[in-house]
């Protein structure tokens, strides 16, 4: 190959000149890539947890702590079990490596002490009082104080707490009503009450928590069985004393459907389930007529004094599940069976041995079951069974629980058992109503609105529904009406949920 000498020589001259220029510049000026060093001022806590200690609490190291960088608060939203000792815990704290000092200040009732976390990260610390984590940046000047709150339940989270001081009387017009039946319809509570003079009154409330009621007089064309008062999704129903099925749109004015039944079991959506006498004997029936196929009544199906019919929807079943428990069969036998309706037919559910009860109180509710981490629990639908009468006439004081729609029952844990001050009752009406709770998060949550599993977060505020149980009426051992309304709630639903 033949080179062009003049062209090559020109390139070499240019390169030599460029190298010389770089050399002079390197000796006399700083390059643009070189900057004056500035110490870091970052003091953000990036992680916080507690070291495992089985003597203090199970799965202590898996307790989740939120870090609010805006308000400078570190806390566990899901509190530790009631009674947990927090005066000798070892924290595990993460922050930038450029932090020059990490001091924990513990201020108790009588003593204030400090610990150098950077030098002694394994020291046991007292979180029972005011606890401050003070981080100093690399510049030695910038400091930030974080308030550390290790929350402990003040009450047992898995206990149901019944309001005794806040219990209120039935909204009757007279001081001594003789009977009542309460239903939930269109987001309102309707109490049909038989006064001591034999008249009927209707009390309606859209705010049970405020105990506000509107009362009206009720007129029916004939005497009615007040305990048969039922509400479907779109109507009210009741049986007259001679078995005629009456319907109403407001529970004040009643008209006949033309049907004659022996018993209303309960409402299933906009349908009514019950029993009627046919030519061959009792049959399962429904209203509107033909909503479900009529079938002959099983010999061990309860014809009266079973529990109320409760309904629950779960993600495991296509249709809602309706349950009744106990009662008396056509043979005169007391039952200890649970019967379930799945949207097609009634089925007897077998399971663990249970007591024979009449007029038990069946409540669809929620519980929280542990995941692989004992510190995190998921909401789970359950059934509670309480009250009622035993075959010997004694009142039942044990609360039973079922996690599988009545197939198996067991006595609930001690925290769910009735307190001593709670009356022994049978046949009370149970209504579960949610109250909205809220908790203010950091401003860092602004513009991060979302909703998941019943929890809403919007503009720094988390809201959730806490289900409360309300029990109306019921009778004591002698058949006298209990004139109080009782309110119960699971302690855990009052805590700010994790999400």
GROMACS .gro file of C-alpha atoms in nm:
model
  499
    1UNK     CA    1   0.000   0.000   0.000
    2UNK     CA    2   0.136   0.347  -0.086
    3UNK     CA    3   0.100   0.617   0.180
    4UNK     CA    4   0.052   0.989   0.119
    5UNK     CA    5   0.340   1.129   0.318
    6UNK     CA    6   0.216   1.487   0.324
    7UNK     CA    7  -0.126   1.385   0.458
    8UNK     CA    8   0.022   1.159   0.727
    9UNK     CA    9   0.270   1.419   0.833
   10UNK     CA   10  -0.010   1.671   0.884
   11UNK     CA   11  -0.197   1.436   1.113
   12UNK     CA   12   0.111   1.375   1.327
   13UNK     CA   13   0.169   1.747   1.366
   14UNK     CA   14  -0.189   1.796   1.475
   15UNK     CA   15  -0.164   1.515   1.733
   16UNK     CA   16   0.160   1.650   1.877
   17UNK     CA   17   0.006   1.994   1.914
   18UNK     CA   18  -0.302   1.850   2.087
   19UNK     CA   19  -0.090   1.648   2.335
   20UNK     CA   20   0.117   1.954   2.419
   21UNK     CA   21  -0.197   2.158   2.480
   22UNK     CA   22  -0.341   1.894   2.717
   23UNK     CA   23  -0.014   1.879   2.908
   24UNK     CA   24  -0.004   2.255   2.967
   25UNK     CA   25  -0.369   2.263   3.069
   26UNK     CA   26  -0.319   1.973   3.312
   27UNK     CA   27  -0.036   2.156   3.484
   28UNK     CA   28  -0.206   2.492   3.522
   29UNK     CA   29  -0.587   2.428   3.554
   30UNK     CA   30  -0.828   2.186   3.735
   31UNK     CA   31  -1.040   1.971   3.509
   32UNK     CA   32  -1.418   2.007   3.514
   33UNK     CA   33  -1.451   1.655   3.659
   34UNK     CA   34  -1.274   1.754   3.979
   35UNK     CA   35  -1.500   1.917   4.246
   36UNK     CA   36  -1.445   2.032   4.601
   37UNK     CA   37  -1.549   1.752   4.848
   38UNK     CA   38  -1.864   1.824   5.054
   39UNK     CA   39  -1.955   1.610   5.358
   40UNK     CA   40  -2.293   1.430   5.338
   41UNK     CA   41  -2.586   1.573   5.536
   42UNK     CA   42  -2.813   1.267   5.495
   43UNK     CA   43  -2.971   1.147   5.820
   44UNK     CA   44  -3.263   0.936   5.694
   45UNK     CA   45  -3.347   0.612   5.877
   46UNK     CA   46  -3.389   0.345   5.609
   47UNK     CA   47  -3.498   0.046   5.820
   48UNK     CA   48  -3.597  -0.038   6.178
   49UNK     CA   49  -3.675  -0.371   6.343
   50UNK     CA   50  -3.629  -0.556   6.671
   51UNK     CA   51  -3.393  -0.843   6.737
   52UNK     CA   52  -3.553  -1.181   6.800
   53UNK     CA   53  -3.617  -1.260   7.166
   54UNK     CA   54  -3.854  -1.549   7.238
   55UNK     CA   55  -3.861  -1.456   7.606
   56UNK     CA   56  -4.023  -1.124   7.517
   57UNK     CA   57  -4.258  -1.221   7.232
   58UNK     CA   58  -4.287  -1.476   6.956
   59UNK     CA   59  -4.162  -1.355   6.616
   60UNK     CA   60  -4.046  -1.027   6.764
   61UNK     CA   61  -3.805  -0.980   6.474
   62UNK     CA   62  -4.089  -0.990   6.219
   63UNK     CA   63  -4.287  -0.701   6.369
   64UNK     CA   64  -4.324  -0.438   6.096
   65UNK     CA   65  -4.221  -0.080   6.179
   66UNK     CA   66  -4.327   0.220   5.973
   67UNK     CA   67  -4.081   0.507   5.928
   68UNK     CA   68  -4.245   0.847   5.890
   69UNK     CA   69  -3.961   1.065   5.758
   70UNK     CA   70  -4.188   1.369   5.749
   71UNK     CA   71  -4.304   1.359   6.110
   72UNK     CA   72  -3.984   1.186   6.228
   73UNK     CA   73  -4.172   0.897   6.389
   74UNK     CA   74  -4.085   0.526   6.388
   75UNK     CA   75  -4.369   0.300   6.507
   76UNK     CA   76  -4.536  -0.041   6.476
   77UNK     CA   77  -4.895  -0.001   6.356
   78UNK     CA   78  -4.981  -0.357   6.461
   79UNK     CA   79  -4.921  -0.342   6.834
   80UNK     CA   80  -4.740  -0.609   7.034
   81UNK     CA   81  -4.953  -0.839   7.253
   82UNK     CA   82  -5.093  -0.694   7.572
   83UNK     CA   83  -4.846  -0.720   7.860
   84UNK     CA   84  -4.532  -0.742   7.640
   85UNK     CA   85  -4.231  -0.604   7.827
   86UNK     CA   86  -4.049  -0.345   7.615
   87UNK     CA   87  -3.786  -0.224   7.863
   88UNK     CA   88  -3.509  -0.459   7.739
   89UNK     CA   89  -3.519  -0.474   7.359
   90UNK     CA   90  -3.241  -0.469   7.100
   91UNK     CA   91  -3.320  -0.258   6.793
   92UNK     CA   92  -3.174  -0.311   6.446
   93UNK     CA   93  -3.145   0.028   6.275
   94UNK     CA   94  -3.023   0.108   5.923
   95UNK     CA   95  -2.908   0.451   5.806
   96UNK     CA   96  -2.646   0.592   5.560
   97UNK     CA   97  -2.287   0.491   5.626
   98UNK     CA   98  -2.195   0.858   5.630
   99UNK     CA   99  -2.384   0.916   5.958
  100UNK     CA  100  -2.122   1.019   6.212
  101UNK     CA  101  -2.319   0.953   6.532
  102UNK     CA  102  -2.632   0.760   6.636
  103UNK     CA  103  -2.746   0.824   6.992
  104UNK     CA  104  -3.055   0.678   7.158
  105UNK     CA  105  -3.197   0.887   7.441
  106UNK     CA  106  -3.434   0.710   7.682
  107UNK     CA  107  -3.641   0.929   7.910
  108UNK     CA  108  -3.836   0.746   8.178
  109UNK     CA  109  -4.041   0.878   8.470
  110UNK     CA  110  -3.735   0.922   8.691
  111UNK     CA  111  -3.426   0.862   8.479
  112UNK     CA  112  -3.287   0.977   8.146
  113UNK     CA  113  -3.011   0.769   7.991
  114UNK     CA  114  -2.827   0.746   7.660
  115UNK     CA  115  -2.676   0.474   7.444
  116UNK     CA  116  -2.424   0.511   7.162
  117UNK     CA  117  -2.586   0.287   6.902
  118UNK     CA  118  -2.303   0.323   6.654
  119UNK     CA  119  -2.053   0.183   6.905
  120UNK     CA  120  -2.285  -0.053   7.093
  121UNK     CA  121  -2.557  -0.178   6.855
  122UNK     CA  122  -2.630  -0.483   7.075
  123UNK     CA  123  -2.724  -0.288   7.388
  124UNK     CA  124  -3.069  -0.364   7.532
  125UNK     CA  125  -3.278  -0.049   7.544
  126UNK     CA  126  -3.584   0.071   7.732
  127UNK     CA  127  -3.873   0.174   7.506
  128UNK     CA  128  -4.132   0.207   7.782
  129UNK     CA  129  -4.091   0.584   7.805
  130UNK     CA  130  -4.003   0.859   7.559
  131UNK     CA  131  -3.736   0.718   7.326
  132UNK     CA  132  -3.544   0.936   7.081
  133UNK     CA  133  -3.300   0.832   6.808
  134UNK     CA  134  -3.067   1.121   6.727
  135UNK     CA  135  -2.868   1.091   6.406
  136UNK     CA  136  -2.577   1.326   6.327
  137UNK     CA  137  -2.471   1.371   5.967
  138UNK     CA  138  -2.118   1.344   5.833
  139UNK     CA  139  -2.084   1.721   5.845
  140UNK     CA  140  -2.102   1.700   6.224
  141UNK     CA  141  -2.364   1.974   6.234
  142UNK     CA  142  -2.687   1.838   6.088
  143UNK     CA  143  -2.891   1.638   6.344
  144UNK     CA  144  -3.239   1.485   6.332
  145UNK     CA  145  -3.438   1.336   6.620
  146UNK     CA  146  -3.673   1.041   6.556
  147UNK     CA  147  -3.940   0.950   6.810
  148UNK     CA  148  -3.948   0.569   6.844
  149UNK     CA  149  -4.280   0.424   6.959
  150UNK     CA  150  -4.300   0.052   7.034
  151UNK     CA  151  -4.677   0.010   7.065
  152UNK     CA  152  -4.830  -0.253   7.292
  153UNK     CA  153  -5.198  -0.344   7.296
  154UNK     CA  154  -5.384  -0.191   7.589
  155UNK     CA  155  -5.649  -0.461   7.555
  156UNK     CA  156  -5.638  -0.814   7.420
  157UNK     CA  157  -5.669  -0.779   7.039
  158UNK     CA  158  -5.838  -1.117   6.998
  159UNK     CA  159  -6.101  -1.048   7.264
  160UNK     CA  160  -6.454  -0.927   7.204
  161UNK     CA  161  -6.537  -0.631   7.424
  162UNK     CA  162  -6.899  -0.575   7.520
  163UNK     CA  163  -7.015  -0.228   7.616
  164UNK     CA  164  -7.185  -0.234   7.954
  165UNK     CA  165  -7.187   0.135   8.035
  166UNK     CA  166  -7.294   0.229   7.683
  167UNK     CA  167  -7.570  -0.029   7.659
  168UNK     CA  168  -7.903   0.140   7.591
  169UNK     CA  169  -8.265   0.041   7.628
  170UNK     CA  170  -8.481  -0.082   7.343
  171UNK     CA  171  -8.647   0.212   7.163
  172UNK     CA  172  -8.995   0.129   7.289
  173UNK     CA  173  -9.272   0.376   7.366
  174UNK     CA  174  -9.340   0.212   7.703
  175UNK     CA  175  -9.094   0.133   7.980
  176UNK     CA  176  -9.172  -0.238   7.982
  177UNK     CA  177  -9.221  -0.379   7.629
  178UNK     CA  178  -9.320  -0.745   7.606
  179UNK     CA  179  -9.162  -0.852   7.275
  180UNK     CA  180  -8.942  -0.721   6.996
  181UNK     CA  181  -8.778  -0.822   6.667
  182UNK     CA  182  -8.505  -0.621   6.498
  183UNK     CA  183  -8.391  -0.643   6.134
  184UNK     CA  184  -8.151  -0.460   5.903
  185UNK     CA  185  -8.290  -0.312   5.581
  186UNK     CA  186  -8.159  -0.050   5.336
  187UNK     CA  187  -7.875   0.050   5.571
  188UNK     CA  188  -8.118   0.112   5.855
  189UNK     CA  189  -8.219  -0.080   6.166
  190UNK     CA  190  -8.591  -0.153   6.214
  191UNK     CA  191  -8.718  -0.263   6.556
  192UNK     CA  192  -9.075  -0.387   6.572
  193UNK     CA  193  -9.185  -0.370   6.935
  194UNK     CA  194  -9.490  -0.498   7.116
  195UNK     CA  195  -9.574  -0.252   7.394
  196UNK     CA  196  -9.712  -0.358   7.730
  197UNK     CA  197 -10.062  -0.252   7.620
  198UNK     CA  198 -10.053  -0.485   7.318
  199UNK     CA  199  -9.996  -0.217   7.052
  200UNK     CA  200  -9.714  -0.232   6.800
  201UNK     CA  201  -9.457   0.040   6.741
  202UNK     CA  202  -9.175   0.065   6.488
  203UNK     CA  203  -8.844   0.233   6.571
  204UNK     CA  204  -8.605   0.310   6.282
  205UNK     CA  205  -8.242   0.418   6.312
  206UNK     CA  206  -7.980   0.510   6.054
  207UNK     CA  207  -7.728   0.583   6.332
  208UNK     CA  208  -7.703   0.313   6.595
  209UNK     CA  209  -7.379   0.460   6.727
  210UNK     CA  210  -7.565   0.783   6.801
  211UNK     CA  211  -7.871   0.596   6.933
  212UNK     CA  212  -8.106   0.807   6.720
  213UNK     CA  213  -8.450   0.659   6.652
  214UNK     CA  214  -8.767   0.763   6.471
  215UNK     CA  215  -9.081   0.599   6.612
  216UNK     CA  216  -9.417   0.526   6.453
  217UNK     CA  217  -9.731   0.329   6.533
  218UNK     CA  218  -9.798   0.009   6.336
  219UNK     CA  219 -10.141  -0.115   6.235
  220UNK     CA  220 -10.200  -0.464   6.100
  221UNK     CA  221 -10.526  -0.613   5.979
  222UNK     CA  222 -10.489  -0.905   6.219
  223UNK     CA  223 -10.267  -1.015   6.513
  224UNK     CA  224  -9.914  -1.111   6.408
  225UNK     CA  225  -9.628  -1.326   6.533
  226UNK     CA  226  -9.378  -1.052   6.609
  227UNK     CA  227  -9.081  -1.295   6.618
  228UNK     CA  228  -9.142  -1.375   6.249
  229UNK     CA  229  -9.066  -1.015   6.140
  230UNK     CA  230  -8.809  -1.041   5.856
  231UNK     CA  231  -8.655  -0.814   5.593
  232UNK     CA  232  -8.535  -0.928   5.251
  233UNK     CA  233  -8.339  -0.705   5.012
  234UNK     CA  234  -8.657  -0.534   4.894
  235UNK     CA  235  -8.947  -0.603   5.134
  236UNK     CA  236  -9.056  -0.674   5.488
  237UNK     CA  237  -9.245  -0.992   5.581
  238UNK     CA  238  -9.432  -1.120   5.886
  239UNK     CA  239  -9.670  -1.405   5.969
  240UNK     CA  240 -10.012  -1.348   6.120
  241UNK     CA  241 -10.110  -1.566   6.413
  242UNK     CA  242 -10.307  -1.792   6.175
  243UNK     CA  243 -10.005  -1.831   5.942
  244UNK     CA  244 -10.090  -1.583   5.667
  245UNK     CA  245  -9.778  -1.437   5.505
  246UNK     CA  246  -9.795  -1.056   5.501
  247UNK     CA  247  -9.566  -0.819   5.316
  248UNK     CA  248  -9.483  -0.449   5.337
  249UNK     CA  249  -9.258  -0.190   5.177
  250UNK     CA  250  -9.223   0.023   5.492
  251UNK     CA  251  -9.307  -0.214   5.783
  252UNK     CA  252  -9.602   0.011   5.869
  253UNK     CA  253  -9.871  -0.089   5.620
  254UNK     CA  254  -9.917  -0.461   5.557
  255UNK     CA  255 -10.096  -0.660   5.285
  256UNK     CA  256 -10.153  -1.033   5.238
  257UNK     CA  257  -9.951  -1.237   4.989
  258UNK     CA  258 -10.216  -1.509   4.988
  259UNK     CA  259  -9.963  -1.766   5.109
  260UNK     CA  260  -9.998  -1.957   5.435
  261UNK     CA  261  -9.680  -2.068   5.611
  262UNK     CA  262  -9.597  -2.236   5.939
  263UNK     CA  263  -9.261  -2.061   5.979
  264UNK     CA  264  -9.034  -1.797   5.826
  265UNK     CA  265  -8.672  -1.912   5.840
  266UNK     CA  266  -8.516  -1.594   5.703
  267UNK     CA  267  -8.436  -1.387   5.396
  268UNK     CA  268  -8.189  -1.496   5.129
  269UNK     CA  269  -8.123  -1.189   4.917
  270UNK     CA  270  -8.458  -1.078   4.777
  271UNK     CA  271  -8.613  -1.421   4.844
  272UNK     CA  272  -8.780  -1.556   5.156
  273UNK     CA  273  -8.720  -1.906   5.295
  274UNK     CA  274  -8.967  -2.086   5.516
  275UNK     CA  275  -9.182  -2.390   5.590
  276UNK     CA  276  -9.541  -2.465   5.496
  277UNK     CA  277  -9.784  -2.751   5.537
  278UNK     CA  278  -9.855  -2.938   5.213
  279UNK     CA  279 -10.069  -3.247   5.152
  280UNK     CA  280  -9.785  -3.480   5.239
  281UNK     CA  281  -9.663  -3.281   5.539
  282UNK     CA  282  -9.421  -2.997   5.595
  283UNK     CA  283  -9.210  -2.877   5.302
  284UNK     CA  284  -8.933  -2.626   5.244
  285UNK     CA  285  -9.083  -2.332   5.058
  286UNK     CA  286  -8.990  -1.987   4.932
  287UNK     CA  287  -9.135  -1.651   4.832
  288UNK     CA  288  -9.195  -1.521   4.574
  289UNK     CA  289  -9.361  -1.852   4.505
  290UNK     CA  290  -9.137  -2.091   4.315
  291UNK     CA  291  -8.813  -1.903   4.385
  292UNK     CA  292  -8.666  -2.236   4.493
  293UNK     CA  293  -8.800  -2.588   4.444
  294UNK     CA  294  -9.018  -2.717   4.725
  295UNK     CA  295  -8.884  -3.030   4.896
  296UNK     CA  296  -9.015  -3.249   5.174
  297UNK     CA  297  -8.894  -3.154   5.520
  298UNK     CA  298  -8.627  -3.381   5.667
  299UNK     CA  299  -8.729  -3.556   5.991
  300UNK     CA  300  -8.444  -3.395   6.184
  301UNK     CA  301  -8.486  -3.042   6.045
  302UNK     CA  302  -8.589  -2.797   6.319
  303UNK     CA  303  -8.946  -2.670   6.291
  304UNK     CA  304  -8.916  -2.410   6.569
  305UNK     CA  305  -8.677  -2.255   6.823
  306UNK     CA  306  -8.367  -2.283   6.605
  307UNK     CA  307  -8.123  -1.995   6.596
  308UNK     CA  308  -8.177  -1.696   6.375
  309UNK     CA  309  -8.075  -1.750   6.013
  310UNK     CA  310  -7.743  -1.584   5.937
  311UNK     CA  311  -7.587  -1.522   5.596
  312UNK     CA  312  -7.225  -1.482   5.499
  313UNK     CA  313  -7.044  -1.442   5.166
  314UNK     CA  314  -6.696  -1.583   5.116
  315UNK     CA  315  -6.455  -1.604   4.824
  316UNK     CA  316  -6.468  -1.984   4.853
  317UNK     CA  317  -6.838  -2.015   4.767
  318UNK     CA  318  -7.024  -1.903   4.454
  319UNK     CA  319  -7.341  -1.818   4.647
  320UNK     CA  320  -7.389  -1.673   4.997
  321UNK     CA  321  -7.418  -1.934   5.273
  322UNK     CA  322  -7.718  -1.927   5.508
  323UNK     CA  323  -7.701  -2.117   5.838
  324UNK     CA  324  -7.930  -2.206   6.125
  325UNK     CA  325  -7.836  -2.401   6.436
  326UNK     CA  326  -8.021  -2.621   6.684
  327UNK     CA  327  -8.392  -2.596   6.759
  328UNK     CA  328  -8.664  -2.857   6.799
  329UNK     CA  329  -8.756  -3.113   6.530
  330UNK     CA  330  -9.100  -3.242   6.430
  331UNK     CA  331  -9.026  -3.544   6.651
  332UNK     CA  332  -8.990  -3.315   6.953
  333UNK     CA  333  -8.614  -3.372   6.977
  334UNK     CA  334  -8.365  -3.095   7.053
  335UNK     CA  335  -8.106  -3.055   6.779
  336UNK     CA  336  -7.731  -3.001   6.788
  337UNK     CA  337  -7.700  -2.979   6.411
  338UNK     CA  338  -7.612  -2.697   6.176
  339UNK     CA  339  -7.817  -2.671   5.858
  340UNK     CA  340  -7.691  -2.473   5.560
  341UNK     CA  341  -7.860  -2.332   5.249
  342UNK     CA  342  -7.633  -2.281   4.947
  343UNK     CA  343  -7.876  -2.112   4.711
  344UNK     CA  344  -8.029  -2.438   4.595
  345UNK     CA  345  -8.126  -2.661   4.886
  346UNK     CA  346  -8.080  -2.723   5.259
  347UNK     CA  347  -7.802  -2.957   5.374
  348UNK     CA  348  -7.727  -3.095   5.719
  349UNK     CA  349  -7.367  -3.023   5.811
  350UNK     CA  350  -7.188  -3.287   6.016
  351UNK     CA  351  -6.902  -3.204   6.247
  352UNK     CA  352  -6.779  -3.200   6.602
  353UNK     CA  353  -7.019  -3.281   6.885
  354UNK     CA  354  -7.204  -2.975   7.003
  355UNK     CA  355  -7.468  -2.916   7.271
  356UNK     CA  356  -7.835  -2.932   7.189
  357UNK     CA  357  -7.955  -2.571   7.199
  358UNK     CA  358  -8.276  -2.385   7.131
  359UNK     CA  359  -8.292  -2.014   7.038
  360UNK     CA  360  -7.916  -1.976   7.001
  361UNK     CA  361  -7.776  -1.654   6.856
  362UNK     CA  362  -7.583  -1.700   6.532
  363UNK     CA  363  -7.349  -1.418   6.422
  364UNK     CA  364  -7.140  -1.397   6.101
  365UNK     CA  365  -6.826  -1.207   6.201
  366UNK     CA  366  -6.449  -1.186   6.145
  367UNK     CA  367  -6.136  -1.312   6.314
  368UNK     CA  368  -5.767  -1.273   6.236
  369UNK     CA  369  -5.557  -1.583   6.180
  370UNK     CA  370  -5.179  -1.595   6.186
  371UNK     CA  371  -4.982  -1.630   5.863
  372UNK     CA  372  -4.632  -1.774   5.853
  373UNK     CA  373  -4.537  -1.478   6.069
  374UNK     CA  374  -4.721  -1.464   6.399
  375UNK     CA  375  -4.699  -1.084   6.399
  376UNK     CA  376  -4.908  -1.050   6.081
  377UNK     CA  377  -5.265  -1.182   6.076
  378UNK     CA  378  -5.515  -1.197   5.791
  379UNK     CA  379  -5.887  -1.131   5.822
  380UNK     CA  380  -6.097  -1.447   5.806
  381UNK     CA  381  -6.478  -1.492   5.804
  382UNK     CA  382  -6.616  -1.685   6.101
  383UNK     CA  383  -6.943  -1.776   6.270
  384UNK     CA  384  -7.009  -1.718   6.638
  385UNK     CA  385  -7.278  -1.904   6.831
  386UNK     CA  386  -7.377  -1.780   7.176
  387UNK     CA  387  -7.666  -1.777   7.417
  388UNK     CA  388  -7.966  -2.008   7.388
  389UNK     CA  389  -8.112  -2.268   7.620
  390UNK     CA  390  -7.992  -2.617   7.699
  391UNK     CA  391  -8.221  -2.919   7.718
  392UNK     CA  392  -8.223  -2.899   8.099
  393UNK     CA  393  -8.352  -2.541   8.087
  394UNK     CA  394  -8.021  -2.382   8.182
  395UNK     CA  395  -7.893  -2.089   7.980
  396UNK     CA  396  -7.587  -2.142   7.764
  397UNK     CA  397  -7.291  -1.919   7.858
  398UNK     CA  398  -7.033  -2.065   7.619
  399UNK     CA  399  -6.943  -1.890   7.294
  400UNK     CA  400  -6.865  -2.129   7.007
  401UNK     CA  401  -6.675  -2.051   6.687
  402UNK     CA  402  -6.667  -2.206   6.339
  403UNK     CA  403  -6.413  -2.132   6.064
  404UNK     CA  404  -6.575  -2.359   5.803
  405UNK     CA  405  -6.938  -2.246   5.778
  406UNK     CA  406  -7.075  -2.459   6.058
  407UNK     CA  407  -6.917  -2.793   5.965
  408UNK     CA  408  -6.700  -2.787   6.276
  409UNK     CA  409  -6.747  -2.591   6.597
  410UNK     CA  410  -6.536  -2.548   6.908
  411UNK     CA  411  -6.545  -2.331   7.216
  412UNK     CA  412  -6.397  -1.993   7.128
  413UNK     CA  413  -6.082  -1.872   7.303
  414UNK     CA  414  -6.124  -1.714   7.644
  415UNK     CA  415  -6.110  -1.360   7.506
  416UNK     CA  416  -6.426  -1.420   7.304
  417UNK     CA  417  -6.624  -1.566   7.592
  418UNK     CA  418  -6.897  -1.357   7.751
  419UNK     CA  419  -6.798  -1.137   8.047
  420UNK     CA  420  -6.966  -1.197   8.382
  421UNK     CA  421  -7.178  -0.883   8.355
  422UNK     CA  422  -7.331  -0.991   8.023
  423UNK     CA  423  -7.685  -1.128   8.068
  424UNK     CA  424  -7.781  -1.489   7.993
  425UNK     CA  425  -8.020  -1.458   7.701
  426UNK     CA  426  -8.177  -1.662   7.422
  427UNK     CA  427  -8.329  -1.560   7.092
  428UNK     CA  428  -8.168  -1.217   7.064
  429UNK     CA  429  -8.131  -1.047   6.725
  430UNK     CA  430  -7.774  -0.991   6.605
  431UNK     CA  431  -7.684  -0.717   6.357
  432UNK     CA  432  -7.328  -0.639   6.246
  433UNK     CA  433  -7.265  -0.278   6.144
  434UNK     CA  434  -6.931  -0.122   6.052
  435UNK     CA  435  -6.802   0.208   6.183
  436UNK     CA  436  -6.541   0.393   5.982
  437UNK     CA  437  -6.213   0.450   6.165
  438UNK     CA  438  -5.924   0.666   6.050
  439UNK     CA  439  -5.558   0.732   6.123
  440UNK     CA  440  -5.339   1.015   5.996
  441UNK     CA  441  -5.025   0.904   5.815
  442UNK     CA  442  -4.727   1.109   5.704
  443UNK     CA  443  -4.769   1.384   5.448
  444UNK     CA  444  -4.543   1.170   5.230
  445UNK     CA  445  -4.860   0.975   5.139
  446UNK     CA  446  -5.017   1.272   4.960
  447UNK     CA  447  -5.133   1.196   4.606
  448UNK     CA  448  -5.087   0.822   4.669
  449UNK     CA  449  -5.451   0.725   4.704
  450UNK     CA  450  -5.551   0.359   4.678
  451UNK     CA  451  -5.784   0.101   4.830
  452UNK     CA  452  -5.707  -0.258   4.917
  453UNK     CA  453  -5.885  -0.517   5.133
  454UNK     CA  454  -6.128  -0.262   5.274
  455UNK     CA  455  -5.853  -0.015   5.360
  456UNK     CA  456  -5.844   0.325   5.188
  457UNK     CA  457  -5.549   0.563   5.185
  458UNK     CA  458  -5.596   0.912   5.049
  459UNK     CA  459  -5.394   1.227   5.106
  460UNK     CA  460  -5.222   1.093   5.415
  461UNK     CA  461  -5.530   0.950   5.588
  462UNK     CA  462  -5.594   0.576   5.619
  463UNK     CA  463  -5.955   0.469   5.679
  464UNK     CA  464  -6.104   0.127   5.741
  465UNK     CA  465  -6.430  -0.034   5.853
  466UNK     CA  466  -6.448  -0.180   6.203
  467UNK     CA  467  -6.743  -0.425   6.238
  468UNK     CA  468  -6.947  -0.394   6.559
  469UNK     CA  469  -7.199  -0.650   6.687
  470UNK     CA  470  -7.532  -0.520   6.817
  471UNK     CA  471  -7.760  -0.754   7.010
  472UNK     CA  472  -8.126  -0.663   7.052
  473UNK     CA  473  -8.372  -0.814   7.297
  474UNK     CA  474  -8.373  -1.184   7.371
  475UNK     CA  475  -8.529  -1.346   7.674
  476UNK     CA  476  -8.394  -1.469   8.006
  477UNK     CA  477  -8.445  -1.808   8.172
  478UNK     CA  478  -8.801  -1.716   8.271
  479UNK     CA  479  -8.896  -1.584   7.927
  480UNK     CA  480  -8.885  -1.217   8.027
  481UNK     CA  481  -8.768  -0.974   7.758
  482UNK     CA  482  -8.417  -0.833   7.784
  483UNK     CA  483  -8.472  -0.461   7.730
  484UNK     CA  484  -8.109  -0.372   7.658
  485UNK     CA  485  -7.910  -0.328   7.339
  486UNK     CA  486  -7.554  -0.456   7.372
  487UNK     CA  487  -7.258  -0.359   7.160
  488UNK     CA  488  -6.952  -0.579   7.109
  489UNK     CA  489  -6.635  -0.545   6.901
  490UNK     CA  490  -6.319  -0.747   6.843
  491UNK     CA  491  -6.025  -0.551   6.980
  492UNK     CA  492  -5.806  -0.609   6.677
  493UNK     CA  493  -6.040  -0.433   6.431
  494UNK     CA  494  -5.985  -0.107   6.619
  495UNK     CA  495  -5.612  -0.106   6.535
  496UNK     CA  496  -5.475   0.068   6.228
  497UNK     CA  497  -5.451  -0.211   5.968
  498UNK     CA  498  -5.135  -0.310   5.784
  499UNK     CA  499  -5.161  -0.294   5.406
   0.00000   0.00000   0.00000
